[in-house]
């Protein structure tokens, strides 16, 4: 199998049949083999001593944070080790002596490409879950406070006359490489630099299939009608919590009508142009597409390599 795209390589057994047992969770919290990922303001504790890696910590090193009421998320198991994320954002200086033994809190997006696929997947899970808890402290039904349940995988309303249970949300986003012959359609978002293009993308709406969402979004943003929508690959995108669904689609017409509320520009590019844009993707200037962390990059790369001569 090809190497998973960044954030898509999570390899934990999430043990959903066990995490609902508070006694089991309490036992795993205090297990000396268990490991904890501290998160501060959605940044992850990263060790940079031997390349970038998650700076997992033991229970004794995070016990005071747990006692102080820091949010905990059970991430899952690997073999005999349980892994948790702990949100230490409420603590002004969460590092404890000896400070030199602790890593550094680093933005997840910037560090994830440097990690193993499994650790990047853990960051996607931890960041999405903690961000969801930060946004859902109150019941959407009655407005009363909510409390975490199931080791972080739900929240329950404290008002006993309501007692509504709320679950983490994931927003499906279609991102599509639209092609017609030897050219593809790319767009420039309204906040993109003038020389940066990407695949068209948009949220799938309630009651839509993936195929319908692709066709609607492309037509709305560019005036291009598409057919033959086909799935390529997906990617968790924890900013805050989306599932990017990468597709290919065939265009039925050429004439572009740009929706300027969504895009600055949209145009057709040849394979050779896209090949050069991929080579330029990590540069700060020049005609380019997003870097390898982005699913748009992987869709463009797959399309370019589809026509590459066999060695």
Short mmCIF file of C-alpha atoms in Angstrom, two decimals:
data_model
loop_
_atom_site.label_atom_id
_atom_site.label_comp_id
_atom_site.label_asym_id
_atom_site.label_seq_id
_atom_site.Cartn_x
_atom_site.Cartn_y
_atom_site.Cartn_z
CA UNK A 1 0.00 0.00 0.00
CA UNK A 2 1.09 3.56 -0.64
CA UNK A 3 2.06 5.72 2.33
CA UNK A 4 -1.07 7.30 3.88
CA UNK A 5 -1.58 11.02 3.32
CA UNK A 6 -0.80 13.17 6.37
CA UNK A 7 -3.38 12.72 9.18
CA UNK A 8 -4.80 9.56 7.54
CA UNK A 9 -2.47 7.05 9.19
CA UNK A 10 -4.07 6.65 12.60
CA UNK A 11 -3.36 3.14 13.90
CA UNK A 12 -4.93 3.09 17.38
CA UNK A 13 -7.54 0.54 18.37
CA UNK A 14 -10.14 2.99 19.69
CA UNK A 15 -11.68 0.23 21.86
CA UNK A 16 -15.18 1.70 21.72
CA UNK A 17 -16.48 -1.38 23.56
CA UNK A 18 -14.22 -0.61 26.53
CA UNK A 19 -14.05 3.17 26.77
CA UNK A 20 -17.64 3.33 28.05
CA UNK A 21 -16.52 1.50 31.20
CA UNK A 22 -15.36 4.15 33.73
CA UNK A 23 -13.58 1.53 35.83
CA UNK A 24 -11.54 0.36 32.84
CA UNK A 25 -10.66 3.95 31.94
CA UNK A 26 -9.63 4.71 35.54
CA UNK A 27 -7.41 1.63 35.54
CA UNK A 28 -5.77 2.68 32.27
CA UNK A 29 -5.26 6.24 33.48
CA UNK A 30 -3.12 5.00 36.35
CA UNK A 31 -1.38 2.26 34.38
CA UNK A 32 2.38 3.07 34.32
CA UNK A 33 2.48 1.89 30.69
CA UNK A 34 -0.15 4.42 29.55
CA UNK A 35 0.99 7.47 27.63
CA UNK A 36 -0.45 10.99 27.54
CA UNK A 37 -0.22 13.65 24.84
CA UNK A 38 -0.44 17.13 26.43
CA UNK A 39 -2.16 19.73 24.24
CA UNK A 40 -1.96 23.46 25.00
CA UNK A 41 -4.18 25.86 23.04
CA UNK A 42 -4.53 23.06 20.45
CA UNK A 43 -0.76 22.81 20.06
CA UNK A 44 0.85 19.42 20.69
CA UNK A 45 3.82 18.64 22.91
CA UNK A 46 6.57 17.61 20.48
CA UNK A 47 10.09 16.36 21.16
CA UNK A 48 12.71 17.63 18.73
CA UNK A 49 15.75 15.86 20.18
CA UNK A 50 15.90 13.04 17.61
CA UNK A 51 13.73 14.35 14.84
CA UNK A 52 10.13 15.39 15.47
CA UNK A 53 7.95 13.02 17.47
CA UNK A 54 5.11 13.26 19.97
CA UNK A 55 6.47 13.79 23.48
CA UNK A 56 4.29 11.19 25.19
CA UNK A 57 4.26 11.49 28.99
CA UNK A 58 3.49 9.05 31.82
CA UNK A 59 0.71 9.34 34.39
CA UNK A 60 2.97 10.68 37.14
CA UNK A 61 3.99 13.59 34.88
CA UNK A 62 0.41 14.68 34.13
CA UNK A 63 -1.35 13.60 37.34
CA UNK A 64 -1.55 17.14 38.72
CA UNK A 65 -3.22 18.32 35.51
CA UNK A 66 -5.79 15.51 35.74
CA UNK A 67 -6.43 16.37 39.40
CA UNK A 68 -6.92 20.02 38.39
CA UNK A 69 -9.69 18.94 36.01
CA UNK A 70 -7.96 19.04 32.63
CA UNK A 71 -10.01 17.49 29.82
CA UNK A 72 -9.01 13.95 28.91
CA UNK A 73 -9.61 12.06 25.68
CA UNK A 74 -8.95 8.34 25.31
CA UNK A 75 -7.26 7.96 21.92
CA UNK A 76 -6.87 4.20 21.80
CA UNK A 77 -4.59 1.23 22.36
CA UNK A 78 -1.50 -0.18 20.69
CA UNK A 79 -0.64 -3.66 21.95
CA UNK A 80 -0.56 -3.26 25.75
CA UNK A 81 -0.31 0.55 25.84
CA UNK A 82 -3.23 2.95 26.19
CA UNK A 83 -2.93 6.50 24.85
CA UNK A 84 -4.73 9.64 25.99
CA UNK A 85 -4.75 13.32 25.03
CA UNK A 86 -4.92 15.84 27.87
CA UNK A 87 -5.88 19.48 27.39
CA UNK A 88 -3.67 21.63 29.63
CA UNK A 89 -4.75 24.94 28.07
CA UNK A 90 -6.09 26.33 31.36
CA UNK A 91 -2.65 26.10 32.93
CA UNK A 92 -0.48 29.12 32.18
CA UNK A 93 2.80 27.19 32.25
CA UNK A 94 2.08 23.46 31.92
CA UNK A 95 5.75 22.46 31.77
CA UNK A 96 7.17 21.13 35.00
CA UNK A 97 10.78 20.73 36.21
CA UNK A 98 13.08 19.59 34.85
CA UNK A 99 11.92 21.84 32.00
CA UNK A 100 14.68 20.68 29.67
CA UNK A 101 13.09 17.20 29.64
CA UNK A 102 9.88 18.53 28.11
CA UNK A 103 9.37 19.11 24.42
CA UNK A 104 7.78 22.16 22.83
CA UNK A 105 4.14 22.94 22.11
CA UNK A 106 3.94 23.21 18.31
CA UNK A 107 1.13 23.94 15.84
CA UNK A 108 -0.30 20.65 14.58
CA UNK A 109 -0.47 21.67 10.91
CA UNK A 110 3.18 22.70 10.79
CA UNK A 111 4.64 19.66 12.53
CA UNK A 112 2.41 16.83 11.26
CA UNK A 113 4.31 16.26 7.96
CA UNK A 114 7.48 15.59 9.96
CA UNK A 115 5.91 12.82 12.06
CA UNK A 116 5.27 9.17 11.36
CA UNK A 117 1.87 8.51 9.79
CA UNK A 118 0.59 6.96 13.02
CA UNK A 119 1.61 9.94 15.15
CA UNK A 120 0.14 12.43 12.65
CA UNK A 121 -3.10 10.44 12.83
CA UNK A 122 -3.02 10.71 16.62
CA UNK A 123 -2.65 14.49 16.34
CA UNK A 124 -5.67 14.68 14.02
CA UNK A 125 -7.75 12.71 16.48
CA UNK A 126 -6.57 14.63 19.54
CA UNK A 127 -6.90 18.10 18.03
CA UNK A 128 -10.37 17.47 16.59
CA UNK A 129 -11.71 16.00 19.81
CA UNK A 130 -10.32 18.67 22.12
CA UNK A 131 -11.54 21.44 19.84
CA UNK A 132 -15.03 19.89 19.84
CA UNK A 133 -15.11 19.80 23.65
CA UNK A 134 -13.99 23.43 23.79
CA UNK A 135 -16.93 24.43 21.58
CA UNK A 136 -19.65 22.32 23.19
CA UNK A 137 -19.67 23.15 26.88
CA UNK A 138 -23.41 23.87 26.75
CA UNK A 139 -26.38 21.84 25.61
CA UNK A 140 -27.69 22.69 22.14
CA UNK A 141 -31.19 21.64 23.26
CA UNK A 142 -31.70 23.61 26.48
CA UNK A 143 -28.53 25.64 27.04
CA UNK A 144 -27.50 23.97 30.32
CA UNK A 145 -23.86 22.97 30.92
CA UNK A 146 -22.69 19.61 29.60
CA UNK A 147 -20.17 17.12 31.01
CA UNK A 148 -17.84 14.73 29.14
CA UNK A 149 -18.83 11.06 28.99
CA UNK A 150 -17.39 7.88 27.45
CA UNK A 151 -13.76 8.94 27.92
CA UNK A 152 -14.40 12.07 25.86
CA UNK A 153 -16.55 10.66 23.05
CA UNK A 154 -19.79 12.30 24.11
CA UNK A 155 -21.11 15.07 26.35
CA UNK A 156 -24.30 14.90 28.41
CA UNK A 157 -26.55 17.72 29.53
CA UNK A 158 -26.44 18.27 33.30
CA UNK A 159 -30.11 19.27 33.43
CA UNK A 160 -31.89 16.02 34.39
CA UNK A 161 -35.09 17.21 32.73
CA UNK A 162 -33.16 17.30 29.44
CA UNK A 163 -30.21 14.88 29.71
CA UNK A 164 -29.50 15.21 25.98
CA UNK A 165 -26.38 13.43 24.77
CA UNK A 166 -24.14 15.12 22.20
CA UNK A 167 -21.53 13.45 20.01
CA UNK A 168 -18.47 14.81 18.18
CA UNK A 169 -19.21 16.03 14.68
CA UNK A 170 -17.25 15.49 11.50
CA UNK A 171 -18.04 17.73 8.53
CA UNK A 172 -17.77 16.01 5.12
CA UNK A 173 -16.05 18.13 2.45
CA UNK A 174 -15.85 17.16 -1.22
CA UNK A 175 -12.63 18.18 -2.94
CA UNK A 176 -12.44 17.40 -6.64
CA UNK A 177 -10.05 17.26 -9.54
CA UNK A 178 -12.20 18.18 -12.55
CA UNK A 179 -10.68 17.18 -15.88
CA UNK A 180 -11.50 17.47 -19.56
CA UNK A 181 -9.09 15.71 -21.85
CA UNK A 182 -5.55 16.85 -21.08
CA UNK A 183 -6.50 19.77 -18.84
CA UNK A 184 -7.85 20.22 -15.35
CA UNK A 185 -9.85 22.89 -13.54
CA UNK A 186 -8.28 24.69 -10.58
CA UNK A 187 -9.52 27.67 -8.62
CA UNK A 188 -8.09 30.50 -6.56
CA UNK A 189 -9.89 31.09 -3.26
CA UNK A 190 -10.71 34.66 -2.29
CA UNK A 191 -8.04 34.54 0.44
CA UNK A 192 -5.38 32.79 -1.66
CA UNK A 193 -2.26 34.58 -2.90
CA UNK A 194 -2.51 35.59 -6.57
CA UNK A 195 -0.30 32.76 -7.78
CA UNK A 196 -1.79 29.95 -5.65
CA UNK A 197 -4.43 27.58 -7.09
CA UNK A 198 -6.12 24.47 -5.77
CA UNK A 199 -8.87 21.96 -6.51
CA UNK A 200 -12.42 23.17 -6.03
CA UNK A 201 -13.98 22.06 -2.74
CA UNK A 202 -17.07 22.52 -0.61
CA UNK A 203 -19.13 21.06 2.21
CA UNK A 204 -21.57 18.29 1.38
CA UNK A 205 -25.04 19.41 2.45
CA UNK A 206 -27.65 17.40 4.37
CA UNK A 207 -29.50 14.98 2.10
CA UNK A 208 -26.77 14.99 -0.57
CA UNK A 209 -24.67 12.13 -1.82
CA UNK A 210 -20.97 12.71 -2.39
CA UNK A 211 -21.62 12.71 -6.14
CA UNK A 212 -24.37 15.31 -5.84
CA UNK A 213 -22.19 17.49 -3.65
CA UNK A 214 -19.35 17.39 -6.18
CA UNK A 215 -21.64 18.28 -9.09
CA UNK A 216 -23.34 21.11 -7.20
CA UNK A 217 -20.16 22.71 -5.87
CA UNK A 218 -18.36 22.66 -9.23
CA UNK A 219 -21.37 24.13 -11.01
CA UNK A 220 -21.89 26.83 -8.37
CA UNK A 221 -18.26 27.93 -8.25
CA UNK A 222 -17.28 27.64 -11.91
CA UNK A 223 -20.35 27.09 -14.07
CA UNK A 224 -18.89 23.76 -15.20
CA UNK A 225 -21.17 20.73 -15.35
CA UNK A 226 -19.56 17.42 -14.42
CA UNK A 227 -20.32 13.72 -14.66
CA UNK A 228 -18.67 10.39 -13.81
CA UNK A 229 -17.77 11.37 -10.25
CA UNK A 230 -15.44 8.80 -8.72
CA UNK A 231 -13.84 8.49 -5.30
CA UNK A 232 -10.04 8.62 -4.95
CA UNK A 233 -9.07 8.89 -1.26
CA UNK A 234 -9.99 10.69 1.96
CA UNK A 235 -8.17 12.65 4.64
CA UNK A 236 -9.10 13.70 8.18
CA UNK A 237 -8.54 17.45 8.40
CA UNK A 238 -8.60 18.60 12.04
CA UNK A 239 -9.09 22.35 11.45
CA UNK A 240 -11.44 22.03 13.19
CA UNK A 241 -12.90 18.64 12.23
CA UNK A 242 -13.54 17.83 8.58
CA UNK A 243 -13.28 14.71 6.46
CA UNK A 244 -11.90 15.63 3.06
CA UNK A 245 -13.33 13.32 0.38
CA UNK A 246 -11.16 13.43 -2.72
CA UNK A 247 -12.84 12.75 -6.06
CA UNK A 248 -12.27 12.96 -9.78
CA UNK A 249 -14.97 14.18 -12.16
CA UNK A 250 -15.27 14.70 -15.91
CA UNK A 251 -16.30 18.13 -17.22
CA UNK A 252 -19.06 18.40 -19.82
CA UNK A 253 -18.31 21.97 -20.92
CA UNK A 254 -15.35 24.37 -21.15
CA UNK A 255 -16.71 27.85 -20.48
CA UNK A 256 -16.00 29.00 -16.93
CA UNK A 257 -18.28 31.38 -15.02
CA UNK A 258 -16.55 32.27 -11.76
CA UNK A 259 -18.60 32.77 -8.60
CA UNK A 260 -16.65 35.71 -7.17
CA UNK A 261 -18.17 35.25 -3.72
CA UNK A 262 -16.18 31.99 -3.51
CA UNK A 263 -13.25 32.43 -5.90
CA UNK A 264 -10.99 35.12 -7.27
CA UNK A 265 -10.35 33.06 -10.36
CA UNK A 266 -10.74 29.64 -11.97
CA UNK A 267 -9.03 28.37 -15.09
CA UNK A 268 -7.94 25.31 -17.02
CA UNK A 269 -4.37 24.03 -16.61
CA UNK A 270 -2.45 21.53 -18.72
CA UNK A 271 -0.68 18.52 -17.20
CA UNK A 272 2.69 20.16 -17.79
CA UNK A 273 1.56 23.31 -15.99
CA UNK A 274 0.29 21.26 -13.05
CA UNK A 275 3.53 19.26 -12.97
CA UNK A 276 5.47 22.52 -12.56
CA UNK A 277 2.97 23.74 -9.94
CA UNK A 278 3.57 20.57 -7.92
CA UNK A 279 7.32 21.14 -8.09
CA UNK A 280 6.72 24.70 -6.86
CA UNK A 281 4.27 23.66 -4.14
CA UNK A 282 6.61 24.16 -1.17
CA UNK A 283 7.89 27.53 -2.40
CA UNK A 284 6.50 30.82 -1.01
CA UNK A 285 5.96 32.38 -4.44
CA UNK A 286 5.37 31.37 -8.03
CA UNK A 287 2.47 29.62 -9.73
CA UNK A 288 1.83 26.68 -7.41
CA UNK A 289 -0.60 24.33 -5.74
CA UNK A 290 -0.74 23.34 -2.05
CA UNK A 291 2.01 21.22 -0.51
CA UNK A 292 2.02 17.44 -0.04
CA UNK A 293 0.06 17.71 3.23
CA UNK A 294 -2.98 18.80 1.21
CA UNK A 295 -5.33 16.35 -0.49
CA UNK A 296 -5.49 18.75 -3.47
CA UNK A 297 -1.78 18.11 -4.00
CA UNK A 298 -2.33 14.34 -3.98
CA UNK A 299 -5.22 14.57 -6.45
CA UNK A 300 -3.14 16.71 -8.80
CA UNK A 301 -0.17 14.37 -8.44
CA UNK A 302 -2.30 11.32 -9.23
CA UNK A 303 -3.68 13.03 -12.35
CA UNK A 304 -0.24 14.07 -13.59
CA UNK A 305 1.28 10.65 -12.96
CA UNK A 306 -1.66 8.96 -14.69
CA UNK A 307 -0.26 10.17 -18.02
CA UNK A 308 3.41 9.69 -17.14
CA UNK A 309 5.27 7.31 -19.44
CA UNK A 310 6.13 3.92 -17.98
CA UNK A 311 9.87 3.56 -17.33
#
